[in-house]
Coordinates of C-alpha atoms in Angstrom, one line a residue:
X1 CA 24.0 -7.2 32.0
X2 CA 26.2 -6.9 35.1
X3 CA 25.3 -3.7 36.8
X4 CA 22.5 -1.1 37.1
X5 CA 24.4 2.1 37.2
X6 CA 21.5 4.4 37.7
X7 CA 17.7 4.1 38.1
X8 CA 15.4 7.1 37.8
X9 CA 11.6 6.8 38.4
X10 CA 9.7 9.2 36.2
X11 CA 6.9 11.4 37.5
X12 CA 3.6 9.8 36.5
X13 CA 0.9 11.1 38.8
X14 CA 1.0 14.6 37.4
X15 CA 3.1 17.7 36.7
X16 CA 4.5 19.3 33.6
X17 CA 7.1 16.4 33.1
X18 CA 4.5 13.7 33.7
X19 CA 5.4 10.6 31.7
X20 CA 1.9 9.3 31.1
X21 CA -0.9 7.7 33.1
X22 CA -0.6 4.0 32.3
X23 CA 1.7 2.9 35.1
X24 CA 5.0 3.3 36.9
X25 CA 8.0 4.1 34.6
X26 CA 11.8 4.1 35.1
X27 CA 14.9 5.0 33.2
X28 CA 17.8 2.6 33.8
X29 CA 21.5 3.0 32.9
X30 CA 23.2 -0.4 32.8
X31 CA 26.5 -2.0 32.1
X32 CA 27.2 -5.2 30.2
X33 CA 29.7 -8.0 30.7
X34 CA 31.7 -7.7 27.5
X35 CA 32.7 -5.0 25.0
X36 CA 31.3 -7.4 22.3
X37 CA 27.8 -6.4 23.5
X38 CA 28.4 -2.7 22.6
X39 CA 25.5 -3.0 20.1
X40 CA 23.1 -3.3 23.1
X41 CA 21.6 -0.1 24.6
X42 CA 22.9 1.0 28.0
X43 CA 20.0 3.4 28.4
X44 CA 16.7 1.5 29.0
X45 CA 13.1 2.3 29.7
X46 CA 11.0 0.2 32.1
X47 CA 7.2 0.1 32.3
X48 CA 5.3 -1.4 35.3
X49 CA 1.7 -1.4 36.4
X50 CA 0.2 0.8 39.0
X51 CA 0.1 -0.4 42.6
X52 CA -3.0 -2.5 43.2
X53 CA -4.9 0.1 45.2
X54 CA -4.4 2.9 42.7
X55 CA -7.9 3.8 41.4
X56 CA -6.9 3.3 37.7
X57 CA -5.3 -0.1 38.1
X58 CA -8.5 -2.2 37.6
X59 CA -9.6 -0.2 34.6
X60 CA -6.2 -0.4 32.9
X61 CA -5.3 -4.0 33.7
X62 CA -8.8 -5.5 33.4
X63 CA -11.6 -3.2 32.5
X64 CA -10.4 -2.1 29.1
X65 CA -9.2 -5.6 28.0
X66 CA -5.8 -7.2 27.6
X67 CA -4.1 -3.9 26.9
X68 CA -0.8 -4.7 28.8
X69 CA -0.6 -8.2 27.4
X70 CA -1.1 -6.9 23.8
X71 CA 1.6 -4.3 24.3
X72 CA 4.1 -6.9 25.3
X73 CA 2.9 -9.2 22.5
X74 CA 3.5 -6.4 20.0
X75 CA 7.2 -6.3 20.8
X76 CA 7.5 -10.1 21.1
X77 CA 5.8 -11.0 17.9
X78 CA 5.6 -7.9 15.6
X79 CA 8.8 -5.9 16.3
X80 CA 10.6 -7.4 13.3
X81 CA 7.5 -7.3 11.1
X82 CA 6.1 -3.8 11.5
X83 CA 6.8 -1.3 8.7
X84 CA 7.8 1.4 11.2
X85 CA 10.4 2.1 13.8
X86 CA 9.7 0.9 17.4
X87 CA 12.0 1.0 20.4
X88 CA 14.2 -2.1 20.6
X89 CA 12.6 -4.7 22.9
X90 CA 14.7 -6.3 25.7
X91 CA 12.3 -8.1 28.0
X92 CA 8.6 -8.4 28.8
X93 CA 6.4 -10.7 31.0
X94 CA 3.0 -10.7 32.5
X95 CA 1.4 -12.7 35.3
X96 CA -2.2 -13.4 34.3
X97 CA -3.2 -14.3 37.9
X98 CA -2.2 -10.9 39.3
X99 CA -2.0 -8.7 36.1
X100 CA 1.5 -7.6 37.2
X101 CA 3.8 -7.1 34.2
X102 CA 7.1 -5.6 33.2
X103 CA 8.3 -4.2 29.8
X104 CA 11.9 -3.2 29.1
X105 CA 12.9 -1.4 25.9
X106 CA 15.5 1.0 24.7
X107 CA 15.1 4.5 26.0
X108 CA 14.1 6.8 23.1
X109 CA 16.9 9.4 22.8
X110 CA 14.7 12.5 22.4
X111 CA 16.3 16.0 22.1
X112 CA 16.3 18.0 25.3
X113 CA 12.9 19.4 26.4
X114 CA 12.7 23.0 25.3
X115 CA 14.9 22.5 22.3
X116 CA 13.6 24.1 19.1
X117 CA 12.2 21.3 16.9
X118 CA 13.0 23.1 13.7
X119 CA 16.7 23.4 14.7
X120 CA 17.1 19.6 15.2
X121 CA 19.1 18.2 12.2
X122 CA 17.7 15.5 9.9
X123 CA 17.4 12.0 11.4
X124 CA 18.0 13.3 15.0
X125 CA 15.0 13.0 17.2
X126 CA 13.0 16.1 18.1
X127 CA 12.0 16.8 21.6
X128 CA 9.2 14.7 23.0
X129 CA 5.7 16.0 22.4
X130 CA 3.5 16.5 25.4
X131 CA -0.1 15.2 25.5
X132 CA -2.5 18.1 24.9
X133 CA 0.4 20.5 24.2
X134 CA -0.3 21.1 20.5
X135 CA -0.1 24.8 21.1
X136 CA 3.6 24.5 21.6
X137 CA 4.1 23.2 18.0
X138 CA 4.3 25.4 15.0
X139 CA 2.4 23.0 12.7
X140 CA 0.8 20.2 14.8
X141 CA -1.1 19.0 11.8
X142 CA 2.2 17.9 10.2
X143 CA 2.8 15.6 13.2
X144 CA -0.7 14.1 13.0
X145 CA -0.2 13.4 9.3
X146 CA 3.1 11.6 10.1
X147 CA 1.3 9.5 12.7
X148 CA -1.5 8.5 10.2
X149 CA 0.9 7.8 7.4
X150 CA 2.6 5.3 9.7
X151 CA -0.7 3.7 10.8
X152 CA -1.5 3.5 7.1
X153 CA 1.6 1.4 6.5
X154 CA 0.7 -0.9 9.4
X155 CA -2.9 -1.4 8.3
X156 CA -1.8 -2.1 4.7
X157 CA 0.6 -4.8 5.8
X158 CA -2.1 -6.4 7.8
X159 CA -4.3 -6.4 4.7
X160 CA -1.4 -8.2 2.9
X161 CA -1.2 -10.9 5.5
X162 CA 2.2 -9.9 7.0
X163 CA 0.9 -10.5 10.6
X164 CA -1.5 -13.4 9.9
X165 CA 0.4 -16.1 11.9
X166 CA -0.1 -13.9 15.0
X167 CA -3.7 -12.8 14.5
X168 CA -5.0 -15.2 17.1
X169 CA -3.5 -12.8 19.6
X170 CA -4.3 -9.4 17.9
X171 CA -7.7 -10.2 16.5
X172 CA -9.4 -11.1 19.7
X173 CA -12.7 -9.6 18.5
X174 CA -12.6 -11.9 15.4
X175 CA -13.1 -9.0 13.0
X176 CA -13.0 -11.1 9.8
X177 CA -16.0 -13.0 11.0
X178 CA -17.7 -9.9 12.3
X179 CA -17.3 -8.1 9.0
X180 CA -18.7 -11.0 7.2
X181 CA -21.9 -10.9 9.3
X182 CA -22.4 -7.1 8.8
X183 CA -21.8 -6.6 5.1
X184 CA -24.4 -4.9 2.9
X185 CA -27.5 -4.1 4.9
X186 CA -26.9 -6.8 7.5
X187 CA -25.8 -4.2 10.1
X188 CA -29.2 -2.4 9.9
X189 CA -32.1 -3.0 12.3
X190 CA -34.5 -5.8 11.5
X191 CA -37.6 -3.8 12.3
X192 CA -39.1 -1.5 9.7
X193 CA -41.8 1.1 9.5
X194 CA -44.9 0.8 7.3
X195 CA -42.9 2.8 4.7
X196 CA -40.1 0.4 4.7
X197 CA -37.6 2.5 6.7
X198 CA -35.3 0.9 9.3
X199 CA -36.3 1.6 12.9
X200 CA -33.2 3.0 14.7
X201 CA -35.4 3.7 17.8
X202 CA -39.0 3.8 18.7
X203 CA -40.4 7.2 19.8
X204 CA -40.5 6.0 23.4
X205 CA -36.9 4.8 23.4
X206 CA -35.7 8.0 21.6
X207 CA -37.4 10.1 24.4
X208 CA -35.6 8.0 27.1
X209 CA -32.3 8.5 25.3
X210 CA -32.8 12.2 25.1
X211 CA -33.7 12.5 28.8
X212 CA -30.8 10.4 30.1
X213 CA -28.1 11.8 27.8
X214 CA -29.4 15.3 28.1
X215 CA -28.6 15.2 31.8
X216 CA -25.0 14.1 31.0
X217 CA -24.6 16.9 28.5
X218 CA -25.9 19.4 31.0
X219 CA -23.2 18.1 33.4
X220 CA -20.5 18.6 30.8
X221 CA -21.6 22.2 30.0
X222 CA -21.8 23.0 33.7
X223 CA -18.2 21.8 34.1
X224 CA -16.8 24.0 31.4
X225 CA -19.0 27.0 32.4
X226 CA -18.5 27.0 36.1
X227 CA -15.4 24.9 36.9
X228 CA -13.0 25.2 34.0
X229 CA -14.1 28.0 31.7
X230 CA -10.5 29.0 30.9
X231 CA -10.1 25.8 28.9
X232 CA -12.6 26.9 26.3
X233 CA -12.7 29.6 23.7
X234 CA -15.3 32.3 24.3
X235 CA -17.4 31.1 21.4
X236 CA -17.7 27.6 23.0
X237 CA -19.0 29.3 26.2
X238 CA -21.6 31.3 24.3
X239 CA -25.1 30.1 25.5
X240 CA -26.5 30.2 22.0
X241 CA -23.8 27.7 20.8
X242 CA -24.3 25.5 23.8
X243 CA -28.0 25.3 23.2
X244 CA -27.4 24.3 19.6
X245 CA -24.7 21.9 20.6
X246 CA -27.1 20.1 23.1
X247 CA -29.9 19.9 20.6
X248 CA -27.5 18.6 17.8
X249 CA -26.0 16.0 20.2
X250 CA -29.4 14.7 21.2
X251 CA -30.6 14.4 17.6
X252 CA -27.4 12.5 16.8
X253 CA -27.3 10.2 19.8
X254 CA -30.6 8.6 18.9
X255 CA -28.8 6.9 16.1
X256 CA -25.4 6.3 17.8
X257 CA -26.2 2.7 18.8
X258 CA -25.9 1.6 15.2
X259 CA -22.6 3.2 14.5
X260 CA -20.5 0.4 16.0
X261 CA -22.0 -2.2 13.6
X262 CA -21.7 0.1 10.6
X263 CA -18.1 0.7 11.5
X264 CA -17.3 -3.0 11.0
X265 CA -19.3 -3.6 7.9
X266 CA -16.5 -3.3 5.4
X267 CA -13.0 -4.9 5.6
X268 CA -11.4 -1.8 4.0
X269 CA -12.0 0.0 7.3
X270 CA -10.6 -2.8 9.5
X271 CA -7.0 -3.3 10.2
X272 CA -4.2 -3.7 12.8
X273 CA -3.8 -0.4 14.4
X274 CA -2.3 1.5 17.4
X275 CA -5.3 2.4 19.4
X276 CA -3.9 5.4 21.4
X277 CA -1.5 7.1 19.0
X278 CA -1.4 10.6 20.4
X279 CA 1.7 12.8 19.9
X280 CA 3.3 11.7 23.1
X281 CA 3.2 8.1 22.0
X282 CA 5.6 8.7 19.1
X283 CA 9.0 10.1 18.4
X284 CA 9.7 12.3 15.4
X285 CA 12.5 13.2 13.0
X286 CA 12.9 14.8 9.6
X287 CA 14.5 13.3 6.5
X288 CA 16.9 15.1 4.2
X289 CA 14.0 16.6 2.2
X290 CA 12.3 17.9 5.4
X291 CA 9.6 15.2 5.5
X292 CA 8.5 14.4 9.1
X293 CA 8.6 10.8 10.0
X294 CA 7.9 8.9 13.3
X295 CA 8.4 5.8 15.3
X296 CA 5.7 4.5 17.6
X297 CA 5.7 3.4 21.2
X298 CA 3.1 2.6 23.9
X299 CA 1.3 -0.2 22.0
X300 CA -1.3 -0.8 24.8
X301 CA -4.3 -2.6 23.3
X302 CA -2.8 -2.9 19.8
X303 CA -5.5 -4.8 17.8
X304 CA -7.1 -5.5 14.5
X305 CA -10.3 -3.4 14.8
X306 CA -12.5 -0.9 13.0
X307 CA -9.9 1.8 12.8
X308 CA -11.9 5.0 12.6
X309 CA -13.7 4.1 15.8
X310 CA -10.5 4.0 17.8
X311 CA -8.9 7.0 16.2
X312 CA -11.0 9.2 18.6
X313 CA -8.4 8.3 21.1
X314 CA -5.6 9.0 18.7
X315 CA -6.9 12.5 18.0
X316 CA -8.3 13.4 21.4
X317 CA -5.3 15.5 22.2
X318 CA -5.6 17.6 19.0
X319 CA -6.5 21.2 19.3
X320 CA -10.2 21.5 18.2
X321 CA -9.6 24.3 15.6
X322 CA -6.6 22.6 14.2
X323 CA -8.3 19.2 13.8
X324 CA -11.4 20.8 12.3
X325 CA -9.2 22.5 9.6
X326 CA -7.1 19.4 8.8
X327 CA -9.1 16.3 9.6
X328 CA -9.7 15.3 6.0
X329 CA -6.0 15.9 5.1
X330 CA -4.9 13.8 8.1
X331 CA -7.2 10.9 6.9
X332 CA -5.9 11.4 3.3
X333 CA -2.4 10.9 4.6
X334 CA -3.5 7.5 6.0
X335 CA -5.3 6.6 2.8
X336 CA -2.5 7.5 0.4
X337 CA 0.1 5.6 2.5
X338 CA -2.2 2.6 3.0
X339 CA -2.5 2.3 -0.8
X340 CA 1.2 2.9 -1.4
X341 CA 2.0 0.0 0.9
X342 CA -0.2 -2.4 -0.9
X343 CA -3.6 -2.0 0.8
X344 CA -6.9 -1.2 -1.0
X345 CA -7.8 2.4 -1.6
X346 CA -9.7 3.7 1.4
X347 CA -11.6 6.9 0.6
X348 CA -10.5 9.6 3.1
X349 CA -14.0 11.1 2.9
X350 CA -15.5 7.8 4.2
X351 CA -12.8 7.5 6.9
X352 CA -13.7 11.0 8.1
X353 CA -17.4 10.1 8.1
X354 CA -16.8 7.0 10.1
X355 CA -14.6 8.9 12.5
X356 CA -17.2 11.7 12.9
X357 CA -20.1 9.3 13.5
X358 CA -18.4 8.2 16.7
X359 CA -17.9 11.7 18.0
X360 CA -21.2 12.2 19.9
X361 CA -20.7 9.0 21.9
X362 CA -17.0 10.0 22.5
X363 CA -18.1 13.3 24.0
X364 CA -20.6 11.6 26.2
X365 CA -18.0 9.1 27.4
X366 CA -15.6 11.9 28.3
X367 CA -18.2 13.9 30.2
X368 CA -19.1 10.7 32.1
X369 CA -15.6 10.8 33.6
X370 CA -16.0 14.2 35.3
X371 CA -16.8 12.8 38.7
X372 CA -14.7 9.6 38.6
X373 CA -11.5 10.8 36.8
X374 CA -11.5 14.7 37.0
X375 CA -13.0 15.8 40.2
X376 CA -11.7 12.8 42.1
X377 CA -8.2 14.0 41.4
X378 CA -8.9 17.8 41.4
X379 CA -12.0 18.7 43.5
X380 CA -14.0 21.8 42.6
X381 CA -12.3 23.8 45.3
X382 CA -8.9 23.2 43.8
X383 CA -10.1 24.2 40.4
X384 CA -10.8 27.6 41.7
X385 CA -7.1 28.1 42.0
X386 CA -6.4 27.2 38.3
X387 CA -6.6 29.9 35.6
X388 CA -5.0 28.5 32.5
X389 CA -4.4 25.4 30.4
X390 CA -0.8 25.4 31.7
X391 CA -2.1 25.0 35.2
X392 CA -4.1 22.0 34.2
X393 CA -1.2 20.5 32.4
X394 CA 0.8 20.8 35.6
X395 CA -1.8 18.9 37.5
X396 CA -2.8 15.2 38.0
X397 CA -2.8 13.1 34.8
X398 CA -6.4 12.0 34.5
X399 CA -7.9 15.4 35.4
X400 CA -5.6 16.9 32.8
X401 CA -6.5 14.4 30.1
X402 CA -10.3 14.2 30.5
X403 CA -10.9 17.8 31.1
X404 CA -8.9 18.8 27.9
X405 CA -10.7 16.1 25.9
X406 CA -14.0 17.7 26.8
X407 CA -12.7 21.1 25.9
X408 CA -11.1 19.9 22.6
X409 CA -14.3 18.1 21.7
X410 CA -16.5 21.1 22.2
X411 CA -14.0 23.2 20.2
X412 CA -13.9 20.8 17.3
X413 CA -17.7 20.7 17.2
X414 CA -17.8 24.5 17.1
X415 CA -15.2 24.9 14.4
X416 CA -16.8 22.3 12.1
X417 CA -19.7 24.8 11.6
X418 CA -22.6 23.5 9.6
X419 CA -20.6 20.2 9.1
X420 CA -20.6 19.4 12.8
X421 CA -20.8 15.8 13.9
X422 CA -24.6 16.0 14.5
X423 CA -25.3 17.0 11.0
X424 CA -23.0 14.2 9.7
X425 CA -25.0 11.7 11.7
X426 CA -28.3 12.9 10.4
X427 CA -27.1 12.8 6.8
X428 CA -25.8 9.3 7.4
X429 CA -29.1 8.2 8.9
X430 CA -31.1 9.6 6.0
X431 CA -28.8 8.0 3.5
X432 CA -29.4 4.6 5.0
X433 CA -33.1 5.0 5.7
X434 CA -32.7 5.0 9.4
X435 CA -35.6 6.7 11.3
X436 CA -37.2 7.1 14.7
X437 CA -40.6 5.4 14.3
X438 CA -42.9 2.5 15.1
X439 CA -42.3 -0.9 13.7
X440 CA -44.9 -2.9 11.9

């Protein structure tokens, strides 16, 4: 490269054209020394961390793990091995002493924003999807199925050992050993009642859980009722639904501490996966027969892990009603592709159960960010000037993401009806003889 012709810093702190919340981002236009290098991209994408005093820097660079290092490692070690398209890698480096890093890839040539996706010809890229903007797509479920088919291929090839020489990097949680220690009933509590049931919590501990988490749920409901009611459907704001929701959440959360171990008790449900595969972290095109396919970007925290547990992040941007109506079909798309690419059959019904069991804790986690991630960026007084989802999408990134995750989560719970996550948790607990009781 001999010259940087143009550099454009993308908006990242907020606004309708915000390019994400993980760090600073640039588009570069460059020139090369020789015409023999014409195969190299002249339009590049650069990703950098936040400045050290930005409030999300510590969380992203340290608090969540080695996310930036794993993203760079994905391009360095896996680009040529992955069974999916990824942007061409040009350069990456990270300084472990400061957590500063840089990643340079090709710039993904999306169609222009506002173009009709259905009018884009086969194999040309559709416009970029915005995070939490499913309502702009005719059939968002088709996009999620494409994402999960692609993740099915990646996980299947992990099962087949395609990435084994690099798993010291991507299996930092030692999932193979973890699964071996949790198979069968090994994940269950050691204490039992006089009837032989497994003690998930004593009555005293369950009461403490209900009291502490009940206050968090109240805070979440107060936020949607009094600060951002326009983000929710009228049915979600109905006091009768909210009373049921709180009771169902508290019944479920008593057992939530065991879900993590259960999620890692079977190797079928463990694999290398993209941990934040929302629609804005992919690029889409159609084939000649109209099938929707995708390439994947933003590989922050790519890991071998219990897949259904991290898919909460992948589906957090999904409209609640859409997800409630298509969740099983989305997991079936993963399961079918996983098997087609050489992995074992993973029952989609069991994937859905494992995903759903994590939902109550996921909602609590999002509500816990109201003060630190939502109101810190958009104080209550400023919320009074907002009246629509579009207003929130035009605002700061974290307030946008976490407020809409709360609204989408409540909507999903409502639209699942009698099969809501709380009911799934109680059926699961009964199936595995888990109870609230005293040990002997």
